[in-house]
Amino acid sequence: MPSEGRCWETLQALRSSDKGRLCYHRDWLLRGEDVLEECMSLPKLSSYSGWVVDHVLCHTQENPLSSETAVSSRSTLTLGQPSSGPKSPVRTPTFSPTSSVTPDGAEEGLRQWQEEQERKVRALSEMASEQLKRFDERKELKQHKEFQDLREVMEKSSREALGHQEKLKAEHRHRAKILNLKLREAEQQRLKQVEQERLRKEEGQIRLRSLYALQEEVLHLNQQLDTSEQHRDTLKFDLSAFRTRGNQLCSLVSGIIRATSENGFPTAEDQAVAERALQEMRDLLTSLQQEIARACEDKRRQDEEAAQEKQQESKMQQGPEAPRETPAPNQGPGGKQNEDLQVKVQDSTMQWYQQLQEASNQCVLAFEELTNSKDSQAKKIKMDLQKAATIPVSQISTIAGSKLKEIFDKIHSLLSGKPVQCGGHSVSVTLNPQGLDFVQYKLAEKFVKQGEEEVASHHEAAFPIAVVASGIWELHPRVGDLILAHLHRKCPYSVPFYPAFKEGMALEDYQRMLGYQVKDSKVEQQDNFLKRMSGMIRLYAAIIQLRWPYGSRQEIHPHGLSHGWRWLAQILNMEPLSDVTATLLFDFLEVCGNALMKQYQVQFWKMILLIKEDYFPRIEAITSSGQMGSFIRLKQFLEKCLQRQEIPVPKGFLTSSFWRS
């Protein structure tokens, strides 16, 4: 434009003038020069201004400056701030010598230029401030990111640690499970070994008991070989060979048992050797018996006429209705009996005995259906009832009277139809229509079995068992009849009854009738037989003198001392049996003698004198020298009683203090 051309000419003219050629330096301001102070003074900027100009403004695209303006701006921005680089001189506007500008115009232009510079500086300052804010924001954002990254790393580490911990826990549980399995397997293996050892010991004990039984039978058979010595005069050959071989077999079995006790339990081979020895002993005895039988048959033929005459005389004495019976064994030499004593039991006693056996058989038939039932429920009821009847009897002891009363009440409740506890549950005879018959029979059987086993081993046990049996007998009479039936069947001497050997009867059947236990053609030893008979007679002697202390005293004893007097009188009216009669008389009088003495007084002492003066010689006459032990024991007992004129109270008798315990 034309005006612009004139402006530049004016500026050029001013530049070419003397004043325009003057040089102006910044140092003038520092030396206190105030030349153009108002025009040249610039605002001071922050210490970051140089960094903003160098690093920020040079990269901005908004409001670009010309190179000249940028140089002058940088020069002005560095005012008041030392610079490490070379300082740029301040460019002053030059005016063309041809320009003609008035001083007022120049001032106006300079002022506008200054305003423009200030505006730009403010813009740059604002821009720098915003840039600083962005810088702070980026810095804060970076810190937030670093913090977030750190937190994520920590969370990841925590998750990894938790995962590792869970893994360790799982491994621990797995190892614990494996260890428990191993421990369980080890325990099962140990229990298996213990069970195997227990079974081995049980088998060994069974073999050992079997060996003892074999030895017992061998000794018994050998004893029978020795008893055959009495037939030596009848036989025409020497028995030493039989006896020698029998002694050898006994020594063989004894040697096996002795070696077994030293080395442990017997083996199957030991048992087989002992069984072969037993079988040989049986064959040996059979051969001997056959020889004896042939000799006896010859003897019988020779004495046939004499025997017939004796039988006719016996029939005349016994009457036309008496059955033909042979004398019981061991009644005397040659089987002869004394004329003033009898062999068979009285008819009334025999009738009573048969009635009791018939009642027992009827009771068995009454619960036959329960016994033979295949139903599992019926079988369970039968087992529970049997336990409820037998277990309390097994628990009878002399511990305390209160304990005995509890047992009595339990048995009485069971027989009365009340439920009782057995094996953790309730049991009652009303569970089955045949339950009462079954319980009564089994209870009576158990009482007698306790006499056969417990009383036989411990004589004092007769009294607590007897007092309970007596009390039950008083309240339940049928149980008492069944007790007598079982007692008479197992111990015929409690009737008293001496079974006679009849023609055609097997020897084993006759031995069973006498009370011997016969198993597999093996008869029990005499000592064991006498021990069992003694236990049952002692129980019977205790029952007839004892009454249940809590019962009614108005009632009489259901089977009292009168039956004991009857038994004693009948046993003395019968021919004695070797070893048996003396043993039973001693047991009966030791248990019941004191009560009979108090009851019958003078009559009782007459009975004792009769035994001493008349019955002792009869017992002694039939007793061999090897069986005198029972006879001597009875004789010494009665002589001491006669000397003191008193029968002592039996050991184990229940006193009043017992019932207060």
XYZ file of C-alpha atoms in Angstrom:
661
model
C 0.000 0.000 0.000
C 1.311 3.601 -0.567
C 1.074 4.446 3.114
C 3.194 1.449 3.953
C 5.896 2.567 1.530
C 6.068 5.932 3.129
C 6.342 4.380 6.550
C 9.313 2.332 5.584
C 10.966 5.297 3.943
C 10.552 7.280 7.100
C 12.063 4.494 9.126
C 14.937 4.244 6.704
C 15.573 7.964 6.901
C 15.585 7.818 10.643
C 18.033 4.959 10.543
C 20.337 6.826 8.307
C 20.315 9.839 10.582
C 22.981 10.421 13.136
C 20.764 9.261 15.976
C 19.704 6.270 14.069
C 23.301 5.194 13.622
C 23.871 5.102 17.351
C 24.407 1.639 18.888
C 22.297 0.658 21.892
C 23.496 -2.102 24.284
C 21.768 -3.818 27.151
C 24.653 -3.085 29.377
C 23.552 0.484 29.454
C 20.599 -0.520 31.575
C 22.906 -2.288 33.991
C 25.084 0.834 34.259
C 22.079 2.864 35.288
C 21.331 4.279 31.921
C 17.734 5.160 31.575
C 17.722 5.630 27.870
C 14.474 4.337 26.541
C 13.880 2.710 29.883
C 10.163 2.878 29.557
C 10.240 1.556 26.026
C 12.816 -1.201 26.464
C 11.791 -2.667 29.840
C 10.297 -6.163 29.539
C 8.423 -8.202 32.079
C 10.415 -10.891 33.862
C 9.459 -14.480 33.230
C 9.746 -17.678 35.215
C 12.936 -19.679 35.308
C 11.166 -22.289 33.152
C 10.594 -19.803 30.332
C 13.775 -20.691 28.525
C 12.949 -24.426 28.736
C 9.422 -23.684 27.440
C 10.772 -21.625 24.508
C 13.397 -24.245 23.654
C 11.270 -27.379 24.068
C 7.647 -26.298 23.708
C 7.155 -23.139 21.667
C 9.389 -24.333 18.932
C 7.076 -27.319 18.392
C 3.745 -25.512 18.547
C 1.904 -25.005 15.374
C -0.446 -22.333 16.565
C 0.552 -18.674 15.936
C 3.924 -19.386 14.248
C 6.517 -16.639 14.521
C 9.002 -15.564 11.967
C 12.622 -16.355 12.550
C 13.354 -12.816 13.351
C 10.554 -12.508 15.863
C 11.575 -15.829 17.456
C 15.148 -14.613 17.852
C 14.101 -11.376 19.387
C 11.546 -13.136 21.614
C 14.196 -15.553 22.879
C 16.464 -12.609 23.505
C 13.857 -10.801 25.472
C 12.805 -13.945 27.410
C 16.337 -14.416 28.664
C 16.331 -11.130 30.447
C 17.001 -11.583 34.088
C 18.172 -15.193 33.515
C 21.799 -16.079 32.922
C 22.408 -18.129 29.838
C 25.148 -20.580 29.281
C 25.291 -19.851 25.524
C 26.382 -16.714 23.701
C 24.109 -13.765 24.124
C 22.322 -12.421 21.080
C 22.448 -8.679 20.606
C 19.153 -6.885 20.742
C 18.000 -6.079 17.387
C 16.635 -2.608 17.156
C 14.443 -1.627 14.371
C 16.210 0.049 11.594
C 14.650 2.755 9.640
C 15.219 3.491 6.134
C 17.002 6.798 5.570
C 14.348 7.643 3.154
C 11.596 7.097 5.708
C 10.271 10.133 7.310
C 8.592 9.266 10.536
C 7.759 11.626 13.273
C 8.811 10.828 16.821
C 5.204 10.429 17.907
C 4.578 7.887 15.173
C 7.660 5.969 16.167
C 6.577 5.870 19.748
C 3.169 4.696 18.733
C 4.618 1.955 16.605
C 7.029 0.956 19.357
C 4.215 0.847 21.861
C 2.118 -1.296 19.621
C 5.090 -3.528 19.049
C 5.597 -3.716 22.818
C 1.961 -4.545 23.383
C 2.158 -7.149 20.751
C 5.201 -8.619 22.443
C 3.520 -8.542 25.823
C 0.489 -10.217 24.371
C 2.649 -12.916 22.894
C 4.564 -13.275 26.155
C 1.305 -13.666 28.051
C 0.137 -16.170 25.500
C 3.387 -18.024 25.828
C 3.168 -17.776 29.612
C -0.337 -19.136 29.601
C 0.711 -21.828 27.185
C 3.697 -22.662 29.390
C 1.449 -22.788 32.449
C -0.927 -25.151 30.652
C 1.997 -27.218 29.524
C 3.225 -27.381 33.101
C -0.217 -28.537 34.207
C -0.177 -31.206 31.507
C 3.309 -32.158 32.631
C 2.138 -32.469 36.222
C -0.882 -34.445 35.040
C 1.320 -36.774 33.014
C 3.612 -37.165 36.011
C 0.689 -37.882 38.313
C -0.738 -40.288 35.701
C 2.599 -42.029 35.516
C 2.673 -42.338 39.307
C -0.865 -43.718 39.283
C 0.099 -46.218 36.602
C 3.219 -47.236 38.494
C 1.141 -47.603 41.682
C -1.486 -49.589 39.803
C 1.195 -51.793 38.252
C 2.774 -52.293 41.657
C -0.592 -53.180 43.173
C -1.309 -55.597 40.338
C 2.105 -57.171 40.842
C 1.429 -57.486 44.574
C -2.046 -58.927 43.943
C -0.594 -61.345 41.432
C 2.105 -62.341 43.910
C -0.584 -62.743 46.583
C -2.687 -64.896 44.261
C 0.337 -66.945 43.375
C 1.184 -67.327 47.065
C -2.413 -68.370 47.843
C -2.361 -70.796 44.931
C 0.921 -72.221 46.138
C -0.498 -72.469 49.649
C -3.605 -74.293 48.380
C -1.381 -76.585 46.374
C 0.679 -77.311 49.471
C -2.509 -77.950 51.434
C -3.750 -80.322 48.736
C -0.410 -82.130 48.737
C -0.539 -82.292 52.529
C -4.057 -83.727 52.449
C -2.986 -86.225 49.808
C 0.045 -87.259 51.829
C -2.063 -87.470 54.994
C -4.578 -89.623 53.141
C -1.812 -91.907 51.889
C -0.312 -92.038 55.387
C -3.715 -92.890 56.884
C -4.157 -95.623 54.312
C -0.747 -97.004 55.149
C -1.494 -96.812 58.860
C -4.842 -98.519 58.297
C -3.203 -101.216 56.232
C -0.536 -101.664 58.892
C -3.200 -101.896 61.596
C -5.195 -104.378 59.535
C -2.050 -106.406 58.975
C -1.331 -106.324 62.691
C -4.871 -107.383 63.531
C -4.645 -110.114 60.937
C -1.433 -111.377 62.491
C -2.985 -111.191 65.956
C -6.026 -113.100 64.696
C -3.823 -115.707 63.045
C -1.845 -116.074 66.258
C -5.072 -116.352 68.240
C -6.411 -118.995 65.865
C -3.130 -120.848 66.054
C -3.267 -120.794 69.835
C -6.907 -121.858 69.817
C -6.144 -124.731 67.486
C -3.198 -125.666 69.686
C -5.344 -125.479 72.805
C -8.023 -127.583 71.134
C -5.400 -130.164 70.197
C -4.001 -129.986 73.735
C -7.430 -130.516 75.278
C -7.991 -133.337 72.841
C -4.693 -134.867 73.922
C -5.714 -134.540 77.554
C -9.006 -136.234 76.747
C -7.154 -138.974 74.863
C -4.784 -139.437 77.778
C -7.708 -139.548 80.180
C -9.434 -142.233 78.140
C -6.221 -144.226 77.725
C -5.659 -144.173 81.486
C -9.278 -145.144 82.083
C -9.018 -148.039 79.654
C -5.759 -149.080 81.269
C -7.514 -149.016 84.636
C -10.127 -151.349 83.205
C -7.293 -153.631 82.147
C -6.098 -153.618 85.754
C -9.580 -154.393 87.086
C -9.667 -157.497 84.927
C -7.132 -158.976 87.367
C -10.051 -160.243 89.417
C -10.851 -162.677 86.579
C -7.388 -164.218 86.684
C -8.636 -167.281 88.502
C -11.411 -167.751 85.963
C -9.217 -167.250 82.912
C -6.670 -169.836 81.818
C -4.007 -167.472 80.445
C -1.614 -164.839 81.721
C -2.771 -161.169 81.565
C 0.717 -159.673 81.888
C 1.020 -159.134 78.121
C -2.164 -157.011 78.056
C -1.076 -155.004 81.064
C 2.455 -154.451 79.711
C 1.181 -153.189 76.375
C -1.361 -150.967 78.122
C 1.355 -149.410 80.246
C 3.462 -148.807 77.128
C 0.589 -147.011 75.408
C -0.003 -144.839 78.498
C 3.694 -143.942 78.569
C 3.597 -143.077 74.868
C 0.694 -140.648 75.262
C 2.211 -139.146 78.419
C 5.505 -138.600 76.583
C 3.716 -136.755 73.769
C 1.977 -134.436 76.228
C 5.173 -133.838 78.176
C 7.083 -132.935 74.994
C 4.225 -130.696 73.936
C 4.221 -128.759 77.205
C 7.951 -128.109 76.747
C 7.851 -127.095 73.060
C 4.489 -125.318 72.906
C 1.242 -126.541 71.378
C 0.918 -130.031 69.906
C 0.951 -130.627 66.179
C -1.505 -132.601 64.107
C 1.038 -135.400 63.920
C 1.212 -135.604 67.726
C -2.540 -135.836 67.887
C -2.585 -138.558 65.213
C -0.027 -140.617 67.141
C -2.073 -140.281 70.332
C -5.273 -141.274 68.518
C -3.590 -144.378 67.125
C -2.419 -145.259 70.639
C -5.971 -144.815 71.941
C -7.392 -146.994 69.197
C -4.846 -149.684 69.972
C -5.776 -149.460 73.656
C -9.443 -149.876 72.745
C -8.643 -152.891 70.596
C -6.553 -154.294 73.420
C -9.405 -153.907 75.893
C -11.887 -155.356 73.394
C -9.711 -158.414 72.950
C -9.440 -158.809 76.703
C -13.187 -158.416 77.167
C -13.835 -161.027 74.515
C -11.568 -163.446 76.356
C -13.305 -162.626 79.618
C -16.715 -163.034 77.993
C -15.820 -166.478 76.687
C -14.513 -167.509 80.098
C -17.575 -166.102 81.826
C -19.858 -167.914 79.411
C -18.179 -171.169 80.298
C -18.526 -170.312 83.957
C -22.159 -169.369 83.466
C -22.957 -172.719 81.898
C -21.410 -174.506 84.798
C -23.335 -172.468 87.367
C -26.628 -172.323 85.445
C -28.530 -174.672 87.701
C -27.360 -172.889 90.855
C -28.335 -169.539 89.373
C -31.832 -170.758 88.524
C -32.357 -171.922 92.093
C -31.243 -168.531 93.423
C -33.593 -166.721 91.033
C -36.538 -168.825 92.179
C -35.773 -168.027 95.797
C -35.495 -164.333 94.922
C -38.876 -164.404 93.154
C -40.483 -165.970 96.187
C -39.079 -163.222 98.412
C -39.997 -160.318 96.085
C -43.442 -161.536 95.126
C -45.011 -162.658 91.845
C -45.116 -159.136 90.360
C -41.392 -158.390 90.758
C -39.565 -158.031 87.397
C -36.582 -160.226 86.659
C -33.468 -158.171 87.252
C -29.839 -158.937 87.861
C -28.063 -157.445 90.854
C -26.459 -154.030 90.448
C -22.686 -154.086 90.061
C -20.449 -154.028 93.127
C -23.179 -155.157 95.470
C -21.004 -157.785 96.985
C -18.947 -160.791 96.158
C -20.595 -162.929 93.498
C -23.471 -160.501 93.209
C -25.107 -161.752 96.379
C -27.218 -159.428 98.425
C -27.960 -159.461 102.113
C -31.369 -160.721 103.018
C -32.290 -157.746 105.218
C -31.515 -155.050 102.597
C -33.078 -154.487 99.193
C -31.623 -153.629 95.808
C -34.530 -152.008 94.033
C -36.209 -148.797 95.070
C -39.595 -148.746 96.798
C -42.611 -148.860 94.505
C -43.966 -145.511 95.706
C -40.611 -143.827 95.124
C -40.288 -145.398 91.697
C -43.776 -144.251 90.788
C -42.910 -140.704 91.903
C -39.706 -140.861 89.831
C -41.610 -141.966 86.706
C -44.250 -139.244 87.149
C -41.568 -136.565 87.264
C -39.903 -137.940 84.117
C -43.237 -138.048 82.345
C -43.943 -134.423 83.310
C -40.521 -133.428 81.988
C -41.173 -135.216 78.681
C -44.568 -133.528 78.344
C -42.917 -130.141 78.870
C -40.424 -130.885 76.079
C -43.276 -131.809 73.741
C -45.065 -128.579 74.676
C -42.316 -126.362 73.215
C -41.211 -128.764 70.471
C -42.559 -126.440 67.771
C -40.476 -123.524 69.084
C -37.360 -125.699 69.253
C -37.691 -127.082 65.714
C -38.911 -123.876 64.057
C -36.940 -122.732 60.994
C -38.264 -119.176 61.186
C -35.511 -116.666 61.946
C -37.758 -114.624 64.247
C -38.733 -117.721 66.236
C -35.083 -118.732 66.488
C -34.189 -115.276 67.795
C -36.979 -115.425 70.390
C -35.800 -118.866 71.482
C -32.194 -117.689 71.905
C -33.262 -114.561 73.801
C -35.480 -116.564 76.149
C -32.745 -119.111 76.782
C -30.257 -116.354 77.608
C -32.762 -114.599 79.852
C -33.331 -117.868 81.763
C -29.761 -119.143 82.051
C -27.574 -116.031 82.380
C -29.043 -114.898 85.751
C -28.490 -118.401 87.194
C -24.863 -118.256 86.042
C -24.476 -114.925 87.872
C -25.510 -116.325 91.275
C -22.697 -115.889 93.799
C -21.989 -115.115 97.445
C -21.013 -111.492 96.793
C -23.994 -109.850 98.505
C -27.587 -110.560 99.461
C -28.818 -107.514 97.544
C -27.230 -108.827 94.355
C -28.859 -112.212 94.929
C -32.253 -110.516 95.364
C -31.858 -108.695 92.048
C -31.190 -112.014 90.298
C -34.190 -113.643 92.000
C -36.500 -110.765 91.055
C -35.335 -110.935 87.438
C -36.032 -114.689 87.202
C -39.397 -114.293 88.942
C -40.380 -111.448 86.586
C -39.463 -113.555 83.564
C -41.571 -116.501 84.769
C -44.444 -114.129 85.619
C -44.633 -112.863 82.027
C -43.081 -109.471 82.708
C -40.502 -108.078 80.264
C -36.885 -108.247 81.416
C -33.727 -106.770 79.937
C -31.349 -109.195 78.252
C -28.620 -108.315 75.782
C -29.684 -104.683 75.584
C -33.338 -105.327 74.682
C -36.572 -106.434 76.326
C -37.510 -110.133 76.500
C -40.764 -111.725 77.650
C -42.269 -115.238 77.630
C -45.396 -113.710 76.063
C -43.528 -113.273 72.763
C -44.327 -116.910 71.940
C -47.175 -119.170 73.156
C -44.629 -121.847 74.064
C -42.219 -119.390 75.676
C -43.172 -120.155 79.302
C -42.742 -123.944 78.913
C -39.376 -123.388 77.232
C -38.127 -121.002 79.939
C -39.269 -123.266 82.796
C -37.497 -126.275 81.294
C -34.262 -124.420 80.523
C -34.236 -122.737 83.938
C -34.572 -126.065 85.774
C -31.920 -127.605 83.549
C -29.547 -124.712 84.312
C -30.026 -125.049 88.097
C -29.065 -128.742 87.956
C -26.167 -127.989 85.619
C -24.841 -125.439 88.116
C -24.855 -128.182 90.742
C -23.112 -130.559 88.345
C -20.372 -128.065 87.462
C -20.169 -125.061 89.806
C -21.043 -126.782 93.097
C -18.887 -129.776 92.171
C -15.878 -127.436 91.930
C -16.835 -124.967 94.706
C -18.889 -126.542 97.485
C -19.833 -123.169 99.023
C -21.708 -122.223 95.837
C -24.455 -124.728 96.716
C -26.161 -122.376 99.188
C -26.783 -119.207 97.063
C -27.898 -121.360 94.128
C -30.122 -123.472 96.377
C -31.818 -120.524 98.088
C -32.750 -118.966 94.732
C -33.948 -122.331 93.415
C -36.000 -122.880 96.584
C -37.626 -119.440 96.288
C -38.472 -119.969 92.617
C -39.755 -123.476 93.439
C -42.109 -121.999 96.066
C -43.572 -119.405 93.648
C -43.491 -121.604 90.528
C -44.009 -125.267 91.552
C -43.643 -126.605 88.022
C -40.046 -125.367 87.914
C -39.378 -127.376 91.084
C -40.781 -130.566 89.533
C -38.591 -130.021 86.474
C -35.550 -129.483 88.733
C -36.213 -132.844 90.371
C -36.722 -134.533 86.987
C -33.392 -133.217 85.675
C -31.660 -134.092 88.935
C -32.993 -137.674 88.952
C -32.071 -138.184 85.303
C -28.480 -137.020 85.757
C -28.013 -138.404 89.271
C -30.298 -141.439 89.900
C -28.809 -141.748 93.402
C -30.749 -138.604 94.380
C -34.017 -140.618 94.107
C -32.379 -142.921 95.468
C -32.423 -145.361 92.570
C -29.848 -147.989 91.620
C -30.574 -148.939 87.996
C -30.270 -152.701 87.453
C -28.427 -154.251 84.544
C -30.905 -156.207 82.416
C -30.198 -158.921 79.913
C -29.630 -157.659 76.396
C -28.822 -154.115 77.528
C -25.818 -152.440 75.934
C -23.034 -151.624 78.335
C -22.975 -147.954 77.287
C -26.725 -147.582 77.895
C -26.367 -149.075 81.340
C -23.481 -146.733 82.124
C -25.624 -143.772 81.099
C -28.404 -145.005 83.393
C -25.902 -145.040 86.245
C -25.085 -141.366 85.551
C -21.832 -141.758 83.650
C -21.118 -139.518 80.668
C -20.444 -141.609 77.561
C -19.160 -139.862 74.431
C -18.007 -141.764 71.364
C -17.908 -145.027 73.351
C -15.694 -143.273 75.917
C -16.799 -143.446 79.551
C -15.713 -140.691 81.917
C -13.269 -141.462 84.688
C -14.537 -142.499 88.101
C -13.123 -139.436 89.840
C -14.925 -137.031 87.511
C -18.131 -139.068 87.817
C -18.042 -138.942 91.635
C -17.278 -135.210 91.529
C -20.391 -134.498 89.444
C -22.615 -136.710 91.593
C -21.254 -135.008 94.709
C -22.080 -131.535 93.331
C -25.696 -132.471 92.547
C -26.282 -134.188 95.917
C -24.864 -131.148 97.709
C -27.204 -128.853 95.779
C -30.175 -131.109 96.621
C -29.182 -131.188 100.311
C -28.972 -127.383 100.346
C -32.355 -126.904 98.621
C -34.334 -129.020 101.096
C -33.130 -126.974 104.104
C -33.187 -123.409 102.692
C -36.085 -121.024 102.081
C -36.162 -117.698 100.296
C -35.951 -115.125 103.147
C -38.278 -112.625 101.446
C -41.084 -115.128 100.822
C -44.211 -115.889 102.817
C -43.399 -117.699 106.068
C -46.932 -119.008 106.298
C -46.338 -121.402 103.430
C -44.466 -124.627 104.030
C -41.296 -125.541 102.156
C -42.251 -127.110 98.798
C -39.610 -129.820 99.238
C -38.364 -129.647 102.788
C -36.351 -131.667 105.274
C -38.877 -134.512 105.322
C -37.697 -135.432 101.831
C -34.122 -135.406 103.115
C -35.068 -137.787 105.928
C -36.860 -140.037 103.427
C -33.793 -140.060 101.136
C -31.461 -140.937 104.022
C -33.739 -143.739 105.269
C -34.125 -145.269 101.812
C -30.417 -145.110 101.020
C -29.700 -147.012 104.251
C -32.314 -149.646 103.367
C -30.498 -150.417 100.103
C -27.320 -152.336 99.516
C -24.355 -149.920 99.298
C -22.428 -149.356 96.077
C -18.675 -149.334 96.138
C -17.252 -145.777 96.323
C -20.594 -144.175 95.398
C -22.651 -144.669 98.569
C -19.911 -143.500 100.933
C -19.246 -140.379 98.833
C -22.908 -139.368 98.611
C -23.593 -140.020 102.313
C -20.659 -137.814 103.304
C -21.718 -134.959 100.968
C -25.361 -135.145 102.076
C -24.634 -135.211 105.822
C -21.961 -132.501 105.632
C -24.411 -130.103 103.943
C -27.726 -131.129 105.519
C -26.702 -132.957 108.711
C -26.920 -129.897 110.979
C -30.465 -129.091 109.800
C -31.599 -132.727 110.194
C -30.055 -132.855 113.666
C -32.067 -129.796 114.761
C -35.250 -131.101 113.161
C -35.249 -134.764 114.277
C -32.846 -134.671 117.255
C -32.818 -138.127 118.964
C -34.124 -139.949 115.905
C -31.341 -138.445 113.853
C -28.641 -139.648 116.265
C -30.154 -143.143 116.199
C -29.765 -143.011 112.410
C -26.125 -142.009 112.760
C -25.449 -144.866 115.188
C -27.110 -147.262 112.753
C -24.770 -146.065 109.991
C -21.734 -146.518 112.215
C -22.584 -149.916 113.653
C -24.427 -151.647 110.844
C -23.847 -149.812 107.531
C -20.125 -149.166 107.797
C -19.296 -152.897 107.760
C -21.433 -153.364 104.652
C -19.662 -150.499 102.833
C -16.260 -151.731 103.923
C -17.030 -155.257 102.735
C -17.607 -154.162 99.114
C -14.857 -151.508 98.958
C -11.489 -152.444 97.507
C -8.269 -151.239 99.025
C -7.814 -148.640 96.268
C -11.257 -147.096 96.887
C -11.152 -146.664 100.658
C -10.701 -142.868 100.524
C -14.403 -141.962 100.491
C -15.224 -144.566 103.140
C -12.492 -143.321 105.509
C -13.601 -139.709 105.015
C -17.219 -140.606 105.911
C -16.166 -142.711 108.897
C -13.923 -139.991 110.374
C -16.614 -137.352 109.865
C -19.332 -139.332 111.704
C -17.004 -140.444 114.508
C -16.031 -136.823 115.140
C -19.694 -135.772 115.135
C -20.628 -138.549 117.581
C -17.745 -137.580 119.829
C -18.826 -133.926 119.890
C -22.533 -134.833 119.726
C -23.014 -132.153 117.085
C -23.062 -131.825 113.333
C -21.196 -128.598 112.405
C -22.786 -125.860 110.336
C -21.650 -126.392 106.737
C -19.024 -124.099 105.305
C -20.542 -121.355 103.160
C -23.945 -121.371 104.895
C -25.777 -118.060 104.345
C -26.056 -116.128 107.605
C -28.292 -113.161 108.452
C -25.407 -110.747 107.873
C -25.199 -111.905 104.267
C -28.717 -110.653 103.562
C -27.900 -107.241 105.026
C -25.064 -106.715 102.542
